[in-house]
Short mmCIF file of C-alpha atoms in Angstrom, two decimals:
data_model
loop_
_atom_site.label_atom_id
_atom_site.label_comp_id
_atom_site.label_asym_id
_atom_site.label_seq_id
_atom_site.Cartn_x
_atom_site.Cartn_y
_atom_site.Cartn_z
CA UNK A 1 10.41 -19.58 -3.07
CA UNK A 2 9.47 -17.16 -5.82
CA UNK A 3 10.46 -13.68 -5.98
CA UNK A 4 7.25 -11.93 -4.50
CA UNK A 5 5.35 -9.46 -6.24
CA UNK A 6 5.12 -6.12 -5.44
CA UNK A 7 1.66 -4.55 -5.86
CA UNK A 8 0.91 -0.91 -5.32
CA UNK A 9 -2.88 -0.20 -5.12
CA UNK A 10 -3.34 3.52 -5.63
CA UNK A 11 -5.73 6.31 -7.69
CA UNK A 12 -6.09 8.29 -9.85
CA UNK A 13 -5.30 12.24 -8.73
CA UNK A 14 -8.36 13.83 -9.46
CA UNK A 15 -9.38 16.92 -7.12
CA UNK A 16 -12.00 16.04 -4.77
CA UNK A 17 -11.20 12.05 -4.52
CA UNK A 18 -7.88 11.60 -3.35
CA UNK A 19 -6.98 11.83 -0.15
CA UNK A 20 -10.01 13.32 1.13
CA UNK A 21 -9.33 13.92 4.81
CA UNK A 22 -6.52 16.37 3.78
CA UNK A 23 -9.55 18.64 1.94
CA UNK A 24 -10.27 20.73 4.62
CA UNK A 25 -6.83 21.72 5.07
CA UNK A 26 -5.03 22.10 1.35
CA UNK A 27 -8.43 21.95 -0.85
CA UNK A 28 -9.32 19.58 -3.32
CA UNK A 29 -6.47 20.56 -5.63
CA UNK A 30 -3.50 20.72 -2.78
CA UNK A 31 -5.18 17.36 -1.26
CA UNK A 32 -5.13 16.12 -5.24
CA UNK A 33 -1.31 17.10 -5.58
CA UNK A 34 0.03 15.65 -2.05
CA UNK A 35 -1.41 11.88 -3.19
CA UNK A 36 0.15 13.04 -6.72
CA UNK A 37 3.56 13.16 -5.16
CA UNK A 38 3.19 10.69 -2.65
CA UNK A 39 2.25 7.81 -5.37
CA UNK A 40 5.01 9.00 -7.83
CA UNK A 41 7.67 8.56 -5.24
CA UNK A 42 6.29 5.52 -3.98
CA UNK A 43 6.48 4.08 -7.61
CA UNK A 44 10.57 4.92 -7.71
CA UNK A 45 10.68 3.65 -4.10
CA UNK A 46 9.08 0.75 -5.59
CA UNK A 47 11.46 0.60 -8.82
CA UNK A 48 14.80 1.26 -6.73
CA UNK A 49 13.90 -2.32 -4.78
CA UNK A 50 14.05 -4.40 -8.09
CA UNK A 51 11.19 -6.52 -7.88
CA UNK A 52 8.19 -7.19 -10.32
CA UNK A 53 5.91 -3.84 -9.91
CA UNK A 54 2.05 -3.95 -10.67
CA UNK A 55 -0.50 -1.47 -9.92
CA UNK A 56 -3.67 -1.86 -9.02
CA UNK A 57 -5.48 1.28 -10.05
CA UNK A 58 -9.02 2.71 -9.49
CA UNK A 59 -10.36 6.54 -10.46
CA UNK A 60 -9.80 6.91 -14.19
CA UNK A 61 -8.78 4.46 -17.20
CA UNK A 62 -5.89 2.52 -17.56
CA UNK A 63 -4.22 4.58 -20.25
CA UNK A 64 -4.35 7.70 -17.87
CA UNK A 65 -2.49 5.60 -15.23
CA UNK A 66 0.34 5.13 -18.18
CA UNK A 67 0.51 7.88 -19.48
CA UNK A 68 0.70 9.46 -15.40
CA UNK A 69 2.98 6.02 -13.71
CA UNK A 70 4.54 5.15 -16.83
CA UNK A 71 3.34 2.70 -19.77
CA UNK A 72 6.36 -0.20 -18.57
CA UNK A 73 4.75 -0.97 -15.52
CA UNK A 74 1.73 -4.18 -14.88
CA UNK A 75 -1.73 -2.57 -14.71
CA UNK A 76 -5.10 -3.90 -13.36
CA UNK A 77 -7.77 -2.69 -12.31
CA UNK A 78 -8.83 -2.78 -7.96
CA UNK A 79 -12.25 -4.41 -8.66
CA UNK A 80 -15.37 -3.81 -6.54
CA UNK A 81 -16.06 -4.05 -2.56
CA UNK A 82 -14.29 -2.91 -0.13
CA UNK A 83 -10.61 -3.02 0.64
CA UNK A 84 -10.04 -6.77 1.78
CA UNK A 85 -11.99 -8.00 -1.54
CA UNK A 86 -9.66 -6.03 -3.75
CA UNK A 87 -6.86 -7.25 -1.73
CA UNK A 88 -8.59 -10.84 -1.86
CA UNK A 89 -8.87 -10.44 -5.31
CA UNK A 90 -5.23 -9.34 -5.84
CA UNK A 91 -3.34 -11.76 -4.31
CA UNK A 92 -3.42 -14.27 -6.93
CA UNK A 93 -0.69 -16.47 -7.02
CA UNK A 94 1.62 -15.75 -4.21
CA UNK A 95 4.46 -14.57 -2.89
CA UNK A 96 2.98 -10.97 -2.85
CA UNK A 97 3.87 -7.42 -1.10
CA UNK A 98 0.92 -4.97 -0.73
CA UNK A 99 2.01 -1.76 0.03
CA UNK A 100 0.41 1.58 -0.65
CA UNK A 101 0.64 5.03 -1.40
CA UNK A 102 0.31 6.95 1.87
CA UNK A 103 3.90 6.54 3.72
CA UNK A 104 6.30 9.22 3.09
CA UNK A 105 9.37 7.62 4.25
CA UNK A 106 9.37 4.49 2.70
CA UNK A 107 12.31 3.32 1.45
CA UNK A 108 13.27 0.97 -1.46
CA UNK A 109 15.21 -1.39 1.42
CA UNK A 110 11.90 -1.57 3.56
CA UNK A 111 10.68 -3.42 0.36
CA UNK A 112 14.18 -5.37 0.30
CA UNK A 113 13.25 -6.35 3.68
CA UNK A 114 10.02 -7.47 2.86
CA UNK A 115 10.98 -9.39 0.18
CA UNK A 116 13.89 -11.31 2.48
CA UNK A 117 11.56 -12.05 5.20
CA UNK A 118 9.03 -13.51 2.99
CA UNK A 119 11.05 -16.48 2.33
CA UNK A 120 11.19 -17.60 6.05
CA UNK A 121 7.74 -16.23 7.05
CA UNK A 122 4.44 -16.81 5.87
CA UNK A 123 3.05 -13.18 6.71
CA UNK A 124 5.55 -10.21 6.80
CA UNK A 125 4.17 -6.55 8.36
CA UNK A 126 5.20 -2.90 8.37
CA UNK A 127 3.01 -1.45 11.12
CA UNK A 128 1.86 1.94 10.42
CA UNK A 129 1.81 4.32 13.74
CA UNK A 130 -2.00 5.04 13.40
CA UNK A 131 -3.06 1.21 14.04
CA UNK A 132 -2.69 0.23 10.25
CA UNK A 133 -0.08 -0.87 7.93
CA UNK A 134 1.79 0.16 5.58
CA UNK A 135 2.86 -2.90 4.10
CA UNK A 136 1.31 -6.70 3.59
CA UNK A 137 3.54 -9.51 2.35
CA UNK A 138 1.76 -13.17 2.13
CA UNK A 139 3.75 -16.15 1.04
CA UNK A 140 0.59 -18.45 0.71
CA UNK A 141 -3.07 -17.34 0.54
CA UNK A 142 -4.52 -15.68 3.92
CA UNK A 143 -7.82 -14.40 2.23
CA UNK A 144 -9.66 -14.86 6.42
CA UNK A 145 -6.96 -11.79 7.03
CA UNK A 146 -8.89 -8.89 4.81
CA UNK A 147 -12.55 -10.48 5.05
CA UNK A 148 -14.76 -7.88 7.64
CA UNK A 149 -11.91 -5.99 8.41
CA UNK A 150 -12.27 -2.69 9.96
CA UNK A 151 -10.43 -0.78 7.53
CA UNK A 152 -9.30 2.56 8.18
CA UNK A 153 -9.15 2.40 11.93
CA UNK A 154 -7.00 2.01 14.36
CA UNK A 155 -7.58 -1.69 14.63
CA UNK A 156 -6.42 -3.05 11.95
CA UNK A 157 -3.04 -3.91 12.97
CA UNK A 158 -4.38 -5.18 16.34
CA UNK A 159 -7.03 -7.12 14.84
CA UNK A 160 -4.91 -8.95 12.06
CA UNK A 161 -2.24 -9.57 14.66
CA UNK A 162 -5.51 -10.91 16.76
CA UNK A 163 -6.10 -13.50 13.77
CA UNK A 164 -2.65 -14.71 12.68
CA UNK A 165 -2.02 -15.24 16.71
CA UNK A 166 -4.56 -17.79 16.43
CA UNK A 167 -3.83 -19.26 13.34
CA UNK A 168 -0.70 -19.49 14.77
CA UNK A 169 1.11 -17.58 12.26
CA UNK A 170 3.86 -15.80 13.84
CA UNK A 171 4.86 -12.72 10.59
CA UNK A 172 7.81 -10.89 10.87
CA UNK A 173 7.35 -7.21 11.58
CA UNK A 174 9.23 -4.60 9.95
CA UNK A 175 10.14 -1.28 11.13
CA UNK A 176 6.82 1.07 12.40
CA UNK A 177 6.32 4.03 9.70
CA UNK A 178 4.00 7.00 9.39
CA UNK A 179 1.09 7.30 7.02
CA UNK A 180 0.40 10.62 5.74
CA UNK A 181 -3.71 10.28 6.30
CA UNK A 182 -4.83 13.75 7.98
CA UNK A 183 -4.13 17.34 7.90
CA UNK A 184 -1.81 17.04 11.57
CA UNK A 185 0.23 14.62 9.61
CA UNK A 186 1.27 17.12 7.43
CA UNK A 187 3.93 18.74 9.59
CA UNK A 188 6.60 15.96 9.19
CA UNK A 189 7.16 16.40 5.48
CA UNK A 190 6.86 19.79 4.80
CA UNK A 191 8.11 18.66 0.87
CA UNK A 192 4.65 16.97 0.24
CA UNK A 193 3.30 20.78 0.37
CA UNK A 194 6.18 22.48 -0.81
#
């Protein structure tokens, strides 16, 4: 098999649309600068594992995201809809890794990981702690795993497990993380404040 693709769908850092739930608590500025930090590390994370980087970007044009990310990386733009048609829309021609911009503690061998398992699984998982994840990998197209998905609940994880149990796709799980989502996740990494 292929070496997968990594894809990192993310935004632009503008004050008032990223990470929105963390407003109340940091402002639209502090809120602004957490998913600034968060999505820079996650790009060296993602550079540190070795494999074929491309962002997906939304929030401002692509010559912002270069001049931000870096002008050596794969660019495209997320596309319309919600969350399962941009990932639809993104998978093109697999193997591909989805991962995004929220978890703190990922680390370049969770990606490593990913990447391994993919070549013995059709569907690899991390499982976020708040019902999500924070990682996708598909070795062949799965589009019936993002179409009316509840995204941004708790069931996600429960509900594509649901699915892939009765496709009877077994996907290796990686190792539960922690999104950084609300204002009471902001405790663990006092750095993404500092």
């Amino acid at each position: 098999m292929s070496v997968p693709r990594l894809v990192l769908f993310t935004r632009y850092p503008d004050p008032g649309q990223a990470k929105t739930r963390l407003i109340p608590t940091l402002g639209a500025d502090g809120a602004a600068a957490v998913h600034k930090r968060l999505a820079e590390r996650t790009v060296d994370v993602m550079r540190e594992s070795g494999l074929q980087i491309e962002i997906r970007f939304t929030g401002a044009p692509q010559r912002d995201f270069e001049a931000w990310l870096s002008d050596d990386l794969t660019y495209s733009e997320q596309g319309g809809g919600d969350l399962g048609d941009r990932l639809r829309a993104a998978v093109g021609n697999p193997p591909v890794i989805f991962v995004g911009a929220d978890c703190p503690d990922l680390r370049a061998e969770h990606l490593e990981r990913a990447a391994k398992a993919l070549a013995d699984n059709e569907v690899v998982i991390g499982p976020a702690e708040d019902g999500g994840y924070w990682l996708i990998g598909l070795a062949a197209r799965h589009d019936w795993l993002f179409a009316n998905m509840p995204w941004g609940t708790d069931a996600v994880l429960p509900e594509t497990l649901a699915r892939l149990s009765r496709r009877g796709v077994s996907p290796a799980l990686l190792e539960t993380l922690v999104d950084c989502d609300r204002p009471g996740d902001l405790g663990r990494w006092p750095w993404l404040t500092a």
